[in-house]
Amino acid sequence: MPIKTLQIPTADGQADAFAAFPDQGAPHPGVLMYADGFGIRPVLREMAQELAGHGYYVLVPNPFHRHGPAPVFDLPEYIGEEDRHAVFGRVMPLIEAHTAERVLSDADAYLRFLTDQPEVGAGPVGVTGYCIGGLWAMRTAAAYPGQVAAVAAFHGPVGADGPDLFAKITAEVHLGHAEGDITPEALGELNRALDAAGVGHISEIYPGTVHGFTMSDTDAFSASGLKRHWEHLLPLLNRALAGG
């Protein structure tokens, strides 16, 4: 799948990004993909290309563009236990600076840019996110209910904003939780809140997984967890996005 390097105008300057999409048969349904807290790197390009291979135009912005182009700081090729503490020490200030207001300001710019691309068809879009990107995906779906028809979040703190966020979501939702991130009791509480808000959803724990399980460049990676992620994400997008 081709990859195109892009610059997206935002309220706070240009956000660097890339898009992966099929090289034939345009237009395609659009998908906004939010990276995990480690940001854009080769594994995100691989995942975007995999999704593009199923007929989608996948836009992946640098969430930390205010601090510089990706990679904002050097990452090891493989993030293992010995590197994790130091990497998180660099990442957490960027995540903390990316406030809800900044998330939504950027989301507006990203969605406008995505839907303006000649390779992207008319109609609703999907949003997917990983780790903290899962929360950003949920915030985006809540802020743009008329535009976002599908939202998926994996090993993300999706309940951090409370149930008021869910009441604004009209998209179909899939939440894939790491076993190490949430207890069955907390999952039940989350799912009851989604039900009360009228959100159509699948929200489940992926067995044998820990936080970050989709990312093959970390020691959290689970091949079975990633496979399960694709088995849910692809049908969700196919159902919700015309022509998917």
Short mmCIF file of N, CA, C and O in Angstrom, two decimals, residues 103 122 139 160 175 188:
data_model
loop_
_atom_site.label_atom_id
_atom_site.label_comp_id
_atom_site.label_asym_id
_atom_site.label_seq_id
_atom_site.Cartn_x
_atom_site.Cartn_y
_atom_site.Cartn_z
N VAL A 103 -7.01 17.90 22.03
CA VAL A 103 -7.48 16.71 21.30
C VAL A 103 -8.60 17.09 20.35
O VAL A 103 -8.60 16.71 19.17
N ALA A 122 -17.31 10.13 -0.03
CA ALA A 122 -18.29 10.78 0.82
C ALA A 122 -18.86 9.77 1.81
O ALA A 122 -18.81 8.56 1.58
N ARG A 139 -13.24 10.49 22.41
CA ARG A 139 -13.55 11.92 22.46
C ARG A 139 -13.93 12.44 21.08
O ARG A 139 -14.84 13.27 20.94
N ALA A 160 -12.12 7.27 31.13
CA ALA A 160 -11.51 8.33 31.94
C ALA A 160 -12.36 9.59 32.04
O ALA A 160 -12.28 10.32 33.04
N LEU A 175 -14.53 -1.96 22.01
CA LEU A 175 -13.48 -1.72 23.00
C LEU A 175 -12.81 -3.05 23.32
O LEU A 175 -13.46 -3.98 23.80
N GLY A 188 -17.78 -4.67 33.84
CA GLY A 188 -19.24 -4.68 33.96
C GLY A 188 -19.80 -3.29 34.20
O GLY A 188 -20.82 -2.91 33.61
#
